[in-house]
Amino acid sequence: MLHLKTESFRLALFLCLGLLLAGAVAGFAAPVIHPFGNDGPAANALPVRDASTLPVLRAAPVDISAARAEDRDREDMGLPPRFAIPEQVSVTPENSGLWEDLDGPFTMWRYRVQSPGALSLNFGFTAYRLPKYGRLAIYPVGAKAGDPRGVRVFTDRDNEEHGQLWTPVVLGDDVVIELVLPDESRHDYALELTAVNRGYRYFGEELADQLSDKSGSCNIDVVCPEGDDWRNEIPAVGVISTGGSTFCTGFLVNNTAQDGAPYFMTANHCGIRSTNAASLVVYWNFESPTCGQHGGGSLSEFSTGSVFKAGNATSDFTLVELDDPLDPAFNLSLAGWDNTSNDPQQAVAIHHPNTDEKSISFEFDPTVTTSYLGTTVPGDGTHIRVIDWDLGTTEPGSSGSPLFDQNHHVVGQLHGGYAACGNDLSDYYGRFSRSWPYLEPFLDPLSLGVSSLDTYVPGQSGLVVTPLGAFSAQGDQGGPFTPASQTYTLENKNDVELTYQVTADVSWLDISGGSGLIPAGGTATVTVSFNSQADMLVQGAYVGTLSFLNLTDGDGDTTREVHLQVGVPDLIYSFNMDVDPGWTMDAGWEFGIPQGGGGEHGSPDPVSGHTGSNVIGFNLAGDYPNDMTRQSLVSTPLDCSDLSGVSVKFWRWLGVEQPAYDHAAVAVSNDGVNFTVVWANTGTVADSDWTQVEYDISDVADGQATVYLAWTLGPTDGSYRYCGWNIDDVEIWGLNSGSGLDLSMTPHGAPVMI
């Protein structure tokens, strides 16, 4: 053993330990601070051996090609997606690694784990028990406190009855496991590492070469304005891993005692059972910091371990109770629910697509009751069918995520379906009402017999204003605008009355009920509407801000935006493909009549256009080739200099394998050189009918005199082949100022400016 003879180090340790003991004697409930801190490697503060000299466990590198081939089979079998491959080991501090005597009140054991090429590592300890002031840290070689790759620290507060510890991921392929024990507890602990889980898919990494593995561009980050009305529900949703290798989405769920009990639901097919519930890790608030970023989230907030409570395969749900109370610092909420069989008139999904940062999706039309993957209503009554998403979508990894109705109540969790960016296919959610007989003992512990329960936000106080989102309306110049008004509910969460006031910073809004008193626990309503000054606004987009003020003590002061769109987008350009539009085509792209060929995988090409006979497509006689480089179709320049709010719509018939192998994309440019991707396939696409899609290109196209559209196919790999692109009826929509465009119709179905 290495003995360190540093008196100042020994004195510092004893002083720190003495302060901890003094706090315990005094009886205050201050957070426990370990002598070596709670967020960094202890070895960084000690004169111990360099990590390069430590014994090494060399886990096998991951065969990524073989793993992805297995993933295809797993998807076909309905199994949850994986991000890591487990390797079974049997490592304890008594049979591996290096002990170092710190010649003070502590001793240290370390072991290094390497898996060449792994994107991340996480660990399963099926024996875990630390004594008081014991400390386990897991971190990349060379890491310091706050390292974005992850420094995971555990103590005796992580001891559980099931005796296990499963860790969150550490990003990298070379990791140190570090155990610190008080000298007197050198043989009073339990620690056995039995699983080294080697990541081969991205799970939170923010690296440039991960883009092919990211979720689809049509997903909406929860930080975007679309999520504003759902700020209470968004924190309830987390991304999970089980057994250190598979991932899904799940959510905290409220109970009638409203005591914050950490009940957590997900899908049954995500594979959590009584035998492996201890391996659950939930990552909280894994979200993009900027709207549209689809990245940049943090995995630093997490919970580990759970106890299985209930599950059912028919309605595809699992309920567990997390091992530990919810950390107040994470600002989590517990979702409300509705256990009736009513079909939602609108629906919202909050989820982690492809295990990436949290997204939100919207269905503005009524849902229906069916069997799983069925279309007959009501079928066996076990599932809710979202016929097609109006905004956003879901993806593998979204399984287990909650479906909310228009009243912000959970009505189901995602079982499966075919929805993806660029299609209008359906998703299916296991019905909460069919799961209720199993859930009731846990979610209605007071036996209240209620049919619904609202979302619970621990610690909420003061003035609470709903709805949370922006008030958005539109209409022609001169009005009327739809909707014409918005009613807000103001709730007093305090036990004394408060005085409130509501004001607007624009003159085109009127406020009714804009001031008054709200008794303790009471509510008031405020209505905001457009006035005659709004009718005088010229065409364009306008934003106003409402301020809701608690004049008593300021607790809960908040704002809401009002968005008014004056003018409705027009159809500006239309290419119906009756004649060749003369666009630039790389090898393989053709104008003409598709032949209905191909379909080695997926569906064959169509036999005609969406309207008329002709399309522009890739290899109109069949499937695209293997091992092909990227080939592009680029439009002639389109003048959008007098346009705002520009979007492109077109009809497609597309077949392409998932982006681990083959690639398809849509892009836009305002100089013909630098293109911005607005859509790329995030999974296999196998259209069997014409599908209309629309993409917002305003960031690139608004006010620009030369706008180019591009469709790309490739690169492709050497295996599966699909039919590729077929494109028809391309349209450009926007708000037209009318100052420069020739609005005459061009004959013969060529480009039409309407």
Tab-separated table of C-alpha atoms in Angstrom, residues 201-623:
chain	number	residue	atom	x	y	z
A	201	ARG	CA	-25.634	5.226	-29.627
A	202	TYR	CA	-25.764	8.827	-28.532
A	203	PHE	CA	-27.441	9.464	-25.217
A	204	GLY	CA	-26.960	13.137	-24.487
A	205	GLU	CA	-23.627	13.645	-26.185
A	206	GLU	CA	-23.237	16.981	-27.922
A	207	LEU	CA	-20.756	16.115	-30.656
A	208	ALA	CA	-20.684	17.220	-34.273
A	209	ASP	CA	-20.646	13.703	-35.716
A	210	GLN	CA	-23.818	12.625	-33.940
A	211	LEU	CA	-26.164	14.455	-36.303
A	212	SER	CA	-27.209	11.309	-38.188
A	213	ASP	CA	-28.413	9.884	-34.889
A	214	LYS	CA	-30.455	12.910	-33.796
A	215	SER	CA	-34.225	13.088	-33.656
A	216	GLY	CA	-36.149	14.573	-36.577
A	217	SER	CA	-36.158	18.270	-37.324
A	218	CYS	CA	-39.968	18.458	-37.076
A	219	ASN	CA	-39.758	17.845	-33.325
A	220	ILE	CA	-40.504	20.877	-31.157
A	221	ASP	CA	-38.200	21.591	-28.213
A	222	VAL	CA	-40.209	22.084	-25.018
A	223	VAL	CA	-38.411	25.393	-24.457
A	224	CYS	CA	-40.123	26.785	-27.585
A	225	PRO	CA	-43.197	29.021	-27.249
A	226	GLU	CA	-45.427	26.073	-28.181
A	227	GLY	CA	-44.605	24.618	-24.771
A	228	ASP	CA	-45.587	27.708	-22.801
A	229	ASP	CA	-49.064	26.441	-21.914
A	230	TRP	CA	-47.536	23.211	-20.584
A	231	ARG	CA	-44.872	24.521	-18.210
A	232	ASN	CA	-46.470	22.719	-15.248
A	233	GLU	CA	-46.527	19.353	-17.034
A	234	ILE	CA	-43.177	19.424	-18.851
A	235	PRO	CA	-41.040	18.848	-15.697
A	236	ALA	CA	-42.956	15.627	-14.920
A	237	VAL	CA	-41.456	13.855	-17.946
A	238	GLY	CA	-38.044	12.164	-17.924
A	239	VAL	CA	-35.926	9.978	-20.175
A	240	ILE	CA	-35.008	6.619	-18.656
A	241	SER	CA	-32.560	3.781	-18.954
A	242	THR	CA	-33.105	0.261	-17.663
A	243	GLY	CA	-30.409	-2.311	-17.079
A	244	GLY	CA	-27.909	0.273	-18.296
A	245	SER	CA	-28.730	-0.527	-21.914
A	246	THR	CA	-32.300	0.261	-23.045
A	247	PHE	CA	-34.114	3.569	-23.073
A	248	CYS	CA	-37.670	4.934	-23.105
A	249	THR	CA	-39.618	7.908	-21.746
A	250	GLY	CA	-41.717	8.048	-18.573
A	251	PHE	CA	-43.424	10.494	-16.234
A	252	LEU	CA	-44.158	11.267	-12.596
A	253	VAL	CA	-47.829	10.850	-11.723
A	254	ASN	CA	-49.821	12.506	-8.954
A	255	ASN	CA	-51.912	10.696	-6.321
A	256	THR	CA	-54.982	11.831	-4.382
A	257	ALA	CA	-52.974	12.407	-1.195
A	258	GLN	CA	-50.977	14.949	-3.232
A	259	ASP	CA	-47.990	14.229	-1.021
A	260	GLY	CA	-45.333	14.151	-3.747
A	261	ALA	CA	-44.882	10.370	-3.552
A	262	PRO	CA	-42.507	9.632	-6.476
A	263	TYR	CA	-44.727	7.310	-8.523
A	264	PHE	CA	-43.414	6.974	-12.063
A	265	MET	CA	-45.147	5.485	-15.114
A	266	THR	CA	-43.871	4.220	-18.442
A	267	ALA	CA	-44.771	1.547	-20.995
A	268	ASN	CA	-44.849	-2.143	-20.122
A	269	HIS	CA	-42.889	-3.002	-23.246
A	270	CYS	CA	-40.012	-0.833	-21.973
A	271	GLY	CA	-39.173	-3.894	-19.914
A	272	ILE	CA	-39.220	-2.773	-16.267
A	273	ARG	CA	-40.127	-5.692	-14.010
A	274	SER	CA	-39.805	-6.467	-10.306
A	275	THR	CA	-36.496	-8.198	-11.097
A	276	ASN	CA	-34.833	-5.164	-12.698
A	277	ALA	CA	-36.689	-2.106	-11.323
A	278	ALA	CA	-33.634	-1.324	-9.196
A	279	SER	CA	-31.705	-0.615	-12.435
A	280	LEU	CA	-33.971	2.267	-13.486
A	281	VAL	CA	-32.238	5.624	-13.986
A	282	VAL	CA	-34.389	8.682	-14.743
A	283	TYR	CA	-32.786	11.810	-16.225
A	284	TRP	CA	-34.686	15.015	-15.451
A	285	ASN	CA	-34.888	18.296	-17.358
A	286	PHE	CA	-32.911	16.937	-20.307
A	287	GLU	CA	-33.947	19.778	-22.613
A	288	SER	CA	-32.512	22.046	-25.283
A	289	PRO	CA	-31.566	25.425	-23.800
A	290	THR	CA	-32.593	27.193	-27.032
A	291	CYS	CA	-35.694	26.689	-29.163
A	292	GLY	CA	-34.858	24.719	-32.301
A	293	GLN	CA	-31.439	23.595	-31.088
A	294	HIS	CA	-32.427	19.924	-30.710
A	295	GLY	CA	-29.348	19.491	-28.551
A	296	GLY	CA	-27.284	20.951	-25.749
A	297	GLY	CA	-29.234	19.311	-22.914
A	298	SER	CA	-27.674	18.190	-19.640
A	299	LEU	CA	-27.847	14.738	-18.014
A	300	SER	CA	-26.666	16.067	-14.650
A	301	GLU	CA	-30.041	15.743	-12.848
A	302	PHE	CA	-31.089	12.157	-12.255
A	303	SER	CA	-32.705	9.633	-9.925
A	304	THR	CA	-31.505	6.048	-9.564
A	305	GLY	CA	-33.401	2.942	-8.519
A	306	SER	CA	-37.076	2.081	-8.075
A	307	VAL	CA	-39.488	-0.542	-6.755
A	308	PHE	CA	-42.000	-2.195	-9.078
A	309	LYS	CA	-45.652	-1.579	-8.145
A	310	ALA	CA	-47.909	-2.640	-11.035
A	311	GLY	CA	-47.961	-3.415	-14.739
A	312	ASN	CA	-50.133	-4.790	-17.519
A	313	ALA	CA	-49.305	-5.809	-21.073
A	314	THR	CA	-52.792	-5.238	-22.516
A	315	SER	CA	-52.841	-1.515	-21.813
A	316	ASP	CA	-49.011	-1.472	-21.888
A	317	PHE	CA	-48.210	0.337	-18.635
A	318	THR	CA	-45.761	-0.019	-15.761
A	319	LEU	CA	-45.867	1.843	-12.437
A	320	VAL	CA	-42.861	2.031	-10.113
A	321	GLU	CA	-42.017	4.077	-7.052
A	322	LEU	CA	-38.620	5.766	-7.195
A	323	ASP	CA	-36.249	4.904	-4.361
A	324	ASP	CA	-35.748	8.448	-3.127
A	325	PRO	CA	-37.922	11.534	-2.605
A	326	LEU	CA	-37.829	14.055	-5.431
A	327	ASP	CA	-34.988	16.554	-5.204
A	328	PRO	CA	-36.532	20.049	-4.758
A	329	ALA	CA	-33.627	21.526	-6.714
A	330	PHE	CA	-34.897	19.770	-9.867
A	331	ASN	CA	-38.244	21.668	-9.778
A	332	LEU	CA	-40.245	18.612	-10.828
A	333	SER	CA	-44.000	18.175	-11.034
A	334	LEU	CA	-46.346	15.182	-10.912
A	335	ALA	CA	-48.776	14.852	-13.793
A	336	GLY	CA	-52.537	14.870	-13.274
A	337	TRP	CA	-54.775	12.241	-14.888
A	338	ASP	CA	-58.275	11.293	-16.085
A	339	ASN	CA	-59.451	7.717	-15.544
A	340	THR	CA	-62.650	7.990	-17.617
A	341	SER	CA	-63.069	6.518	-21.106
A	342	ASN	CA	-63.785	9.885	-22.748
A	343	ASP	CA	-61.975	10.509	-26.024
A	344	PRO	CA	-59.797	13.651	-25.864
A	345	GLN	CA	-60.894	16.429	-28.222
A	346	GLN	CA	-57.275	17.528	-28.491
A	347	ALA	CA	-54.075	15.840	-27.346
A	348	VAL	CA	-50.507	16.739	-26.417
A	349	ALA	CA	-47.488	14.438	-26.082
A	350	ILE	CA	-44.381	15.355	-24.066
A	351	HIS	CA	-41.570	12.930	-24.795
A	352	HIS	CA	-37.909	12.244	-25.578
A	353	PRO	CA	-37.721	11.325	-29.286
A	354	ASN	CA	-34.829	9.003	-30.083
A	355	THR	CA	-33.748	9.550	-26.426
A	356	ASP	CA	-32.810	13.133	-27.335
A	357	GLU	CA	-33.820	16.378	-25.641
A	358	LYS	CA	-37.457	16.682	-24.555
A	359	SER	CA	-40.035	17.581	-27.207
A	360	ILE	CA	-43.737	18.417	-27.371
A	361	SER	CA	-46.256	17.358	-30.049
A	362	PHE	CA	-49.825	18.480	-30.741
A	363	GLU	CA	-52.975	16.872	-32.157
A	364	PHE	CA	-55.711	19.484	-32.609
A	365	ASP	CA	-58.387	17.004	-33.737
A	366	PRO	CA	-60.341	14.460	-31.652
A	367	THR	CA	-58.753	11.096	-30.914
A	368	VAL	CA	-60.578	7.756	-31.113
A	369	THR	CA	-60.650	4.523	-29.103
A	370	THR	CA	-59.313	1.389	-30.842
A	371	SER	CA	-57.337	-1.786	-30.358
A	372	TYR	CA	-53.559	-1.529	-30.565
A	373	LEU	CA	-52.580	-0.642	-34.157
A	374	GLY	CA	-56.249	-0.949	-35.170
A	375	THR	CA	-58.587	1.441	-36.968
A	376	THR	CA	-61.961	-0.006	-35.941
A	377	VAL	CA	-63.746	2.087	-33.303
A	378	PRO	CA	-63.831	1.163	-30.441
A	379	GLY	CA	-62.054	-2.163	-31.118
A	380	ASP	CA	-61.185	-3.787	-27.810
A	381	GLY	CA	-61.140	-0.368	-26.121
A	382	THR	CA	-57.579	-0.639	-24.834
A	383	HIS	CA	-55.901	2.175	-26.756
A	384	ILE	CA	-56.246	5.796	-27.822
A	385	ARG	CA	-55.408	6.410	-31.470
A	386	VAL	CA	-53.842	9.750	-32.415
A	387	ILE	CA	-54.729	9.680	-36.085
A	388	ASP	CA	-51.991	12.111	-37.151
A	389	TRP	CA	-49.912	14.746	-35.391
A	390	ASP	CA	-50.525	18.335	-36.450
A	391	LEU	CA	-47.284	19.659	-34.908
A	392	GLY	CA	-44.289	17.481	-34.075
A	393	THR	CA	-44.253	13.693	-33.982
A	394	THR	CA	-42.918	10.783	-31.893
A	395	GLU	CA	-40.018	8.411	-32.478
A	396	PRO	CA	-38.416	5.308	-30.970
A	397	GLY	CA	-37.457	6.365	-27.450
A	398	SER	CA	-40.772	8.212	-27.008
A	399	SER	CA	-42.402	4.985	-25.786
A	400	GLY	CA	-43.905	5.313	-22.324
A	401	SER	CA	-44.409	9.077	-22.633
A	402	PRO	CA	-47.698	10.592	-21.469
A	403	LEU	CA	-50.598	11.695	-23.657
A	404	PHE	CA	-52.452	14.675	-22.174
A	405	ASP	CA	-55.994	15.698	-23.026
A	406	GLN	CA	-57.173	19.279	-23.483
A	407	ASN	CA	-57.577	19.570	-19.689
A	408	HIS	CA	-53.871	18.787	-19.023
A	409	HIS	CA	-54.718	15.302	-17.696
A	410	VAL	CA	-52.826	12.133	-18.660
A	411	VAL	CA	-55.080	9.719	-20.549
A	412	GLY	CA	-52.485	7.187	-21.730
A	413	GLN	CA	-48.856	6.342	-22.373
A	414	LEU	CA	-47.265	5.655	-25.763
A	415	HIS	CA	-47.295	2.012	-26.828
A	416	GLY	CA	-46.280	2.371	-30.468
A	417	GLY	CA	-47.233	3.458	-33.968
A	418	TYR	CA	-45.887	4.653	-37.271
A	419	ALA	CA	-45.683	8.438	-36.818
A	420	ALA	CA	-42.467	10.153	-37.886
A	421	CYS	CA	-41.347	13.472	-39.318
A	422	GLY	CA	-42.825	13.852	-42.775
A	423	ASN	CA	-45.800	11.492	-42.503
A	424	ASP	CA	-49.364	11.628	-41.225
A	425	LEU	CA	-49.471	8.142	-39.719
A	426	SER	CA	-50.975	7.150	-36.383
A	427	ASP	CA	-49.729	6.535	-32.840
A	428	TYR	CA	-51.391	4.392	-30.170
A	429	TYR	CA	-51.480	5.020	-26.421
A	430	GLY	CA	-52.431	2.463	-23.792
A	431	ARG	CA	-55.563	3.821	-22.096
A	432	PHE	CA	-55.122	5.131	-18.559
A	433	SER	CA	-58.765	4.150	-17.907
A	434	ARG	CA	-58.030	0.493	-18.759
A	435	SER	CA	-54.993	0.570	-16.448
A	436	TRP	CA	-56.927	2.191	-13.596
A	437	PRO	CA	-57.909	-1.016	-11.705
A	438	TYR	CA	-54.178	-1.716	-11.275
A	439	LEU	CA	-53.266	1.913	-10.568
A	440	GLU	CA	-56.046	2.779	-8.139
A	441	PRO	CA	-54.460	1.330	-4.949
A	442	PHE	CA	-51.455	3.606	-5.455
A	443	LEU	CA	-52.888	6.715	-7.124
A	444	ASP	CA	-56.039	6.934	-4.980
A	445	PRO	CA	-54.693	6.024	-1.526
A	446	LEU	CA	-57.422	8.118	0.124
A	447	SER	CA	-60.170	6.183	-1.724
A	448	LEU	CA	-61.742	9.428	-2.919
A	449	GLY	CA	-63.140	7.790	-6.041
A	450	VAL	CA	-62.379	10.850	-8.180
A	451	SER	CA	-62.335	10.583	-11.968
A	452	SER	CA	-59.623	13.186	-12.519
A	453	LEU	CA	-56.782	14.910	-10.691
A	454	ASP	CA	-54.771	17.992	-11.634
A	455	THR	CA	-51.005	18.251	-11.968
A	456	TYR	CA	-49.246	18.778	-8.634
A	457	VAL	CA	-46.409	21.320	-8.480
A	458	PRO	CA	-44.643	21.029	-5.095
A	459	GLY	CA	-43.988	24.334	-3.387
A	460	GLN	CA	-46.159	26.441	-5.686
A	461	SER	CA	-47.411	29.643	-4.004
A	462	GLY	CA	-48.647	33.149	-4.695
A	463	LEU	CA	-50.486	34.125	-7.890
A	464	VAL	CA	-50.852	31.346	-10.466
A	465	VAL	CA	-52.100	32.270	-13.955
A	466	THR	CA	-53.479	29.796	-16.499
A	467	PRO	CA	-53.287	29.093	-19.366
A	468	LEU	CA	-49.525	29.280	-19.457
A	469	GLY	CA	-48.929	29.843	-23.175
A	470	ALA	CA	-49.166	32.769	-25.534
A	471	PHE	CA	-52.541	33.973	-26.858
A	472	SER	CA	-52.272	33.644	-30.649
A	473	ALA	CA	-54.799	34.934	-33.197
A	474	GLN	CA	-54.919	35.822	-36.880
A	475	GLY	CA	-57.186	37.418	-39.458
A	476	ASP	CA	-57.344	39.625	-42.504
A	477	GLN	CA	-56.432	43.276	-42.326
A	478	GLY	CA	-59.358	45.123	-40.748
A	479	GLY	CA	-60.401	42.047	-38.749
A	480	PRO	CA	-62.136	40.115	-37.410
A	481	PHE	CA	-59.472	38.040	-35.679
A	482	THR	CA	-59.796	34.454	-34.545
A	483	PRO	CA	-59.983	33.751	-31.679
A	484	ALA	CA	-61.328	37.145	-30.674
A	485	SER	CA	-60.482	36.861	-26.970
A	486	GLN	CA	-58.694	34.834	-24.313
A	487	THR	CA	-59.860	34.229	-20.732
A	488	TYR	CA	-57.252	33.734	-17.993
A	489	THR	CA	-57.827	32.161	-14.575
A	490	LEU	CA	-55.935	33.741	-11.673
A	491	GLU	CA	-55.578	31.519	-8.594
A	492	ASN	CA	-54.398	32.587	-5.155
A	493	LYS	CA	-52.226	29.783	-3.732
A	494	ASN	CA	-51.614	31.647	-0.444
A	495	ASP	CA	-53.612	31.433	2.791
A	496	VAL	CA	-54.344	35.208	2.821
A	497	GLU	CA	-56.115	37.348	0.225
A	498	LEU	CA	-54.154	39.169	-2.439
A	499	THR	CA	-54.718	42.170	-4.704
A	500	TYR	CA	-53.979	41.785	-8.409
A	501	GLN	CA	-53.690	43.953	-11.497
A	502	VAL	CA	-53.387	43.069	-15.203
A	503	THR	CA	-51.996	45.510	-17.787
A	504	ALA	CA	-51.043	45.414	-21.498
A	505	ASP	CA	-48.160	47.207	-23.201
A	506	VAL	CA	-50.041	47.683	-26.509
A	507	SER	CA	-53.089	49.810	-27.288
A	508	TRP	CA	-54.872	47.239	-29.497
A	509	LEU	CA	-55.922	45.072	-26.511
A	510	ASP	CA	-58.784	45.543	-24.039
A	511	ILE	CA	-58.792	43.928	-20.576
A	512	SER	CA	-61.950	43.033	-18.653
A	513	GLY	CA	-61.659	42.277	-14.925
A	514	GLY	CA	-58.121	43.612	-14.842
A	515	SER	CA	-57.936	44.318	-11.092
A	516	GLY	CA	-59.432	43.191	-7.808
A	517	LEU	CA	-59.072	40.960	-4.740
A	518	ILE	CA	-58.722	37.173	-4.671
A	519	PRO	CA	-59.495	35.453	-1.357
A	520	ALA	CA	-57.177	32.808	0.061
A	521	GLY	CA	-57.415	29.735	-2.154
A	522	GLY	CA	-59.819	31.546	-4.492
A	523	THR	CA	-59.819	32.437	-8.182
A	524	ALA	CA	-60.666	35.332	-10.501
A	525	THR	CA	-61.094	35.523	-14.297
A	526	VAL	CA	-59.655	38.112	-16.684
A	527	THR	CA	-60.641	38.403	-20.356
A	528	VAL	CA	-58.361	39.964	-22.991
A	529	SER	CA	-59.804	40.933	-26.406
A	530	PHE	CA	-58.894	42.864	-29.556
A	531	ASN	CA	-60.293	46.380	-29.951
A	532	SER	CA	-60.876	48.750	-32.878
A	533	GLN	CA	-57.209	49.744	-32.953
A	534	ALA	CA	-56.328	46.185	-33.932
A	535	ASP	CA	-58.565	46.620	-37.005
A	536	MET	CA	-56.338	49.504	-38.114
A	537	LEU	CA	-53.080	47.499	-38.082
A	538	VAL	CA	-51.377	46.885	-41.435
A	539	GLN	CA	-50.396	43.404	-42.563
A	540	GLY	CA	-47.684	41.830	-40.428
A	541	ALA	CA	-46.930	40.056	-37.164
A	542	TYR	CA	-47.509	41.841	-33.855
A	543	VAL	CA	-46.590	40.913	-30.284
A	544	GLY	CA	-47.952	42.399	-27.080
A	545	THR	CA	-47.210	41.548	-23.452
A	546	LEU	CA	-49.688	41.159	-20.606
A	547	SER	CA	-48.390	41.688	-17.058
A	548	PHE	CA	-50.134	39.867	-14.199
A	549	LEU	CA	-49.110	41.478	-10.915
A	550	ASN	CA	-49.591	40.355	-7.312
A	551	LEU	CA	-49.759	43.787	-5.692
A	552	THR	CA	-49.767	42.282	-2.178
A	553	ASP	CA	-46.322	40.727	-2.101
A	554	GLY	CA	-45.224	40.149	-5.719
A	555	ASP	CA	-45.238	36.342	-5.359
A	556	GLY	CA	-46.189	34.910	-8.754
A	557	ASP	CA	-45.817	38.048	-10.874
A	558	THR	CA	-45.743	36.849	-14.465
A	559	THR	CA	-46.296	37.814	-18.096
A	560	ARG	CA	-48.058	36.325	-21.115
A	561	GLU	CA	-47.460	37.220	-24.749
A	562	VAL	CA	-50.202	38.005	-27.269
A	563	HIS	CA	-49.364	37.154	-30.889
A	564	LEU	CA	-51.486	38.704	-33.643
A	565	GLN	CA	-50.972	37.811	-37.303
A	566	VAL	CA	-52.615	40.414	-39.559
A	567	GLY	CA	-53.020	38.887	-42.995
A	568	VAL	CA	-53.355	35.238	-44.029
A	569	PRO	CA	-50.581	33.519	-46.052
A	570	ASP	CA	-51.192	33.269	-49.818
A	571	LEU	CA	-50.139	30.646	-52.342
A	572	ILE	CA	-47.331	32.426	-54.222
A	573	TYR	CA	-45.695	29.770	-56.421
A	574	SER	CA	-46.990	26.398	-57.577
A	575	PHE	CA	-45.186	23.680	-59.561
A	576	ASN	CA	-47.679	20.966	-60.520
A	577	MET	CA	-45.131	19.031	-62.640
A	578	ASP	CA	-47.367	18.881	-65.711
A	579	VAL	CA	-44.275	20.194	-67.511
A	580	ASP	CA	-40.620	19.981	-66.571
A	581	PRO	CA	-39.786	22.997	-64.316
A	582	GLY	CA	-36.185	22.957	-65.511
A	583	TRP	CA	-34.548	22.340	-62.147
A	584	THR	CA	-30.947	21.185	-61.755
A	585	MET	CA	-30.696	17.396	-61.347
A	586	ASP	CA	-27.703	15.305	-60.313
A	587	ALA	CA	-27.320	11.782	-61.708
A	588	GLY	CA	-30.328	9.580	-60.947
A	589	TRP	CA	-32.943	12.368	-60.707
A	590	GLU	CA	-35.571	12.369	-63.466
A	591	PHE	CA	-38.694	14.187	-64.632
A	592	GLY	CA	-41.442	11.964	-66.007
A	593	ILE	CA	-43.925	9.231	-65.205
A	594	PRO	CA	-42.971	6.872	-62.334
A	595	GLN	CA	-43.089	3.196	-63.296
A	596	GLY	CA	-44.288	1.580	-60.054
A	597	GLY	CA	-41.043	-0.373	-59.798
A	598	GLY	CA	-38.698	-1.165	-56.939
A	599	GLY	CA	-39.851	-2.046	-53.467
A	600	GLU	CA	-37.072	-4.473	-52.555
A	601	HIS	CA	-37.787	-3.013	-49.126
A	602	GLY	CA	-40.708	-0.756	-48.281
A	603	SER	CA	-43.184	0.117	-51.039
A	604	PRO	CA	-42.531	0.486	-54.777
A	605	ASP	CA	-42.715	3.793	-56.630
A	606	PRO	CA	-46.168	5.157	-57.538
A	607	VAL	CA	-47.515	4.791	-61.070
A	608	SER	CA	-48.456	8.466	-61.464
A	609	GLY	CA	-48.149	11.815	-59.768
A	610	HIS	CA	-50.309	13.077	-56.950
A	611	THR	CA	-52.072	15.118	-59.647
A	612	GLY	CA	-51.436	14.347	-63.273
A	613	SER	CA	-48.952	11.812	-64.590
A	614	ASN	CA	-45.550	13.378	-63.985
A	615	VAL	CA	-43.268	13.746	-60.985
A	616	ILE	CA	-39.673	14.570	-60.284
A	617	GLY	CA	-38.061	11.592	-58.600
A	618	PHE	CA	-34.969	9.516	-58.130
A	619	ASN	CA	-34.804	6.532	-60.507
A	620	LEU	CA	-38.396	6.484	-61.713
A	621	ALA	CA	-37.905	2.849	-62.763
A	622	GLY	CA	-37.216	1.468	-59.261
A	623	ASP	CA	-35.029	1.539	-56.156
